[in-house]
PDB file of C-alpha atoms in Angstrom:
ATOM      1  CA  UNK A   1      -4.360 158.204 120.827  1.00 53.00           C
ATOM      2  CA  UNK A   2      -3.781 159.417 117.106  1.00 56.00           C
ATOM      3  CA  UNK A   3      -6.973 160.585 115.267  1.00 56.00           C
ATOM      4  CA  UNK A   4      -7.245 158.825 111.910  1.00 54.00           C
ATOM      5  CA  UNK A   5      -6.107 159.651 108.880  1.00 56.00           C
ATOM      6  CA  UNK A   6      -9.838 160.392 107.565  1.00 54.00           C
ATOM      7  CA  UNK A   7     -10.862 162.125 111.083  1.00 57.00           C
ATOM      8  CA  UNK A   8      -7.653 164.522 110.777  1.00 57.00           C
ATOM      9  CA  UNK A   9      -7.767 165.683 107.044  1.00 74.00           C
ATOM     10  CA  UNK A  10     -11.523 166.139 106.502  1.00 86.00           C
ATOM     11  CA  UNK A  11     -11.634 167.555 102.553  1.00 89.00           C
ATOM     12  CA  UNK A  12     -14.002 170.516 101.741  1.00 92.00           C
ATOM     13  CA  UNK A  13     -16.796 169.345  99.368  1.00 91.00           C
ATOM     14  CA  UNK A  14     -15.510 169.472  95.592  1.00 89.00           C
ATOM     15  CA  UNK A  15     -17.317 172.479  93.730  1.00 87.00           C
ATOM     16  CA  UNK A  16     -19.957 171.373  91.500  1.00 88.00           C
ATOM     17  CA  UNK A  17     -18.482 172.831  87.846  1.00 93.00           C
ATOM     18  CA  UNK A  18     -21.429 171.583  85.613  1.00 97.00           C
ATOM     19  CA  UNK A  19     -25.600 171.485  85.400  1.00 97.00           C
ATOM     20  CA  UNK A  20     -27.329 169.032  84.160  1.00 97.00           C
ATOM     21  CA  UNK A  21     -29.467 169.869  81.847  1.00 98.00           C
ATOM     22  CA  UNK A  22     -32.451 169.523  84.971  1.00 97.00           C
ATOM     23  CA  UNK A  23     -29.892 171.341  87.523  1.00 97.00           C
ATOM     24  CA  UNK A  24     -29.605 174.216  84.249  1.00 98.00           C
ATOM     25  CA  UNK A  25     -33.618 174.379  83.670  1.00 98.00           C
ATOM     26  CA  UNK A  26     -34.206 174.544  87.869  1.00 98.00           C
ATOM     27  CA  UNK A  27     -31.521 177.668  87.948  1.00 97.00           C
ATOM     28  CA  UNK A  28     -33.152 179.408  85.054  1.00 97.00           C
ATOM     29  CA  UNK A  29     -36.483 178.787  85.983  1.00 97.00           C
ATOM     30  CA  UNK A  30     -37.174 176.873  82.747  1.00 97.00           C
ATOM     31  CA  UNK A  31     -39.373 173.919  82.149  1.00 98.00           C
ATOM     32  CA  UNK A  32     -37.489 171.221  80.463  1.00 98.00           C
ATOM     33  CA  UNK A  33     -39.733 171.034  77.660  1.00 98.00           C
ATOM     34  CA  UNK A  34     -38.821 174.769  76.540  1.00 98.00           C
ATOM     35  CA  UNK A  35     -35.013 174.137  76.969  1.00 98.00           C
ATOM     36  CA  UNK A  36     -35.659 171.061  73.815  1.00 98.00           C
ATOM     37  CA  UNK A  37     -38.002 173.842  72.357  1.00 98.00           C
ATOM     38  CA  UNK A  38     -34.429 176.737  72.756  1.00 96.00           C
ATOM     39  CA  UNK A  39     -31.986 173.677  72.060  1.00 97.00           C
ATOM     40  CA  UNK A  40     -34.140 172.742  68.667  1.00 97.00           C
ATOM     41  CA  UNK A  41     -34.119 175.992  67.513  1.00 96.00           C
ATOM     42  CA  UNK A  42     -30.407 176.582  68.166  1.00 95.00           C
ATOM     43  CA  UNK A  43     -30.948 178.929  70.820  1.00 95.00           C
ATOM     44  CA  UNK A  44     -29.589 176.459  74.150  1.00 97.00           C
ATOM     45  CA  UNK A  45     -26.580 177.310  75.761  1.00 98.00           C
ATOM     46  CA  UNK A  46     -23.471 174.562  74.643  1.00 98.00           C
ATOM     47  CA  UNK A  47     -23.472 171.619  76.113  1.00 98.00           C
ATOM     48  CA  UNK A  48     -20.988 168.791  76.622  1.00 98.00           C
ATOM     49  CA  UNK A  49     -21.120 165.270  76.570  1.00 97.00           C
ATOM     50  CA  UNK A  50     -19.556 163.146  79.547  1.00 95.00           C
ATOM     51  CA  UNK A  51     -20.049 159.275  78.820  1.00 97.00           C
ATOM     52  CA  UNK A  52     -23.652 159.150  78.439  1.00 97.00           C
ATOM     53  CA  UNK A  53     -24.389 162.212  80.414  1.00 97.00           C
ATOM     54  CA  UNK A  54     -24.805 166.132  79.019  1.00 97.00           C
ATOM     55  CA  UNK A  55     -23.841 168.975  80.939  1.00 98.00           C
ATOM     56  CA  UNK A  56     -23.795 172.400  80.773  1.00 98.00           C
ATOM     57  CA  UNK A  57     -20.661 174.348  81.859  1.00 98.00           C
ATOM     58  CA  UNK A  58     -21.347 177.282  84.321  1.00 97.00           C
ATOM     59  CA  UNK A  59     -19.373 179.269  81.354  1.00 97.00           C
ATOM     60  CA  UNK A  60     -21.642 177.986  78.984  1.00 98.00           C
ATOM     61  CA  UNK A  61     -24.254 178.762  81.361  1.00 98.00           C
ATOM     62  CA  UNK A  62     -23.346 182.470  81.922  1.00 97.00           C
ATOM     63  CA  UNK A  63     -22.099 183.077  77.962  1.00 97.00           C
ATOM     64  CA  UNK A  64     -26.088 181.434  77.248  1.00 97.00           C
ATOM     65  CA  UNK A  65     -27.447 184.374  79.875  1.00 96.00           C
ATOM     66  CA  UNK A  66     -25.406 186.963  78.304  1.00 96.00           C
ATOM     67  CA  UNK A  67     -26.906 186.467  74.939  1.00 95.00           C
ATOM     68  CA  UNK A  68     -30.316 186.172  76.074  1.00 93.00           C
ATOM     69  CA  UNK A  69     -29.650 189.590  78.078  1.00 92.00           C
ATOM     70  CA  UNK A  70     -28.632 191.273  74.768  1.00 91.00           C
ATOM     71  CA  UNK A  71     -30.949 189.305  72.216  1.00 85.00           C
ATOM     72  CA  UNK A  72     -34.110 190.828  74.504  1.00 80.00           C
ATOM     73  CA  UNK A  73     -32.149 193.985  74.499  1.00 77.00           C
ATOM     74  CA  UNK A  74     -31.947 194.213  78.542  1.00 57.00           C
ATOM     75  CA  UNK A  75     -28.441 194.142  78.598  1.00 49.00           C
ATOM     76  CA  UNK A  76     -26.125 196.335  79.509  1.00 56.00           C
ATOM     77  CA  UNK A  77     -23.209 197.561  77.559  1.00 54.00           C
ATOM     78  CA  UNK A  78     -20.226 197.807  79.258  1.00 52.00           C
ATOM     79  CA  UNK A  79     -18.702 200.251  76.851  1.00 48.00           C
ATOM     80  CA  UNK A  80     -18.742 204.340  77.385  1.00 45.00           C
ATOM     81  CA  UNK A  81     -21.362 205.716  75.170  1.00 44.00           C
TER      82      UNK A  81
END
């Protein structure tokens, strides 16, 4: 007997390509309170609006980390010195 057209072609779980501003504060360890605090003073990584909901792309996410990193001055340079 043929297996079903949903038993047979069983689709990997689509990658999650956006936080939440809660999924964002969770990964960074950040209370939500001092995100508003970082977002008031124009210090929150870029976020994007889709239909009522804001999210925060995982490039936004990483290009936010990167500036932290090298506004604290614990980054890295990636350039010879």
């Amino acid at each position: 007997m043929p297996k079903s057209r949903t038993q047979s072609a069983a689709l990997p779980p689509t990658p999650r390509l956006a936080l939440s501003i809660r999924q964002f504060c969770e990964a960074h360890d950040l209370s939500e309170a001092f995100y508003y605090k970082l977002k008031k003073r124009g210090d929150g990584p870029r976020e994007m609006k889709v239909g009522a909901r804001t999210l925060i792309s995982f490039e936004s996410a990483a290009k936010w980390r990167r500036a932290q990193e090298h506004r604290h001055g614990r980054g890295h340079s990636d350039e010879p010195h």
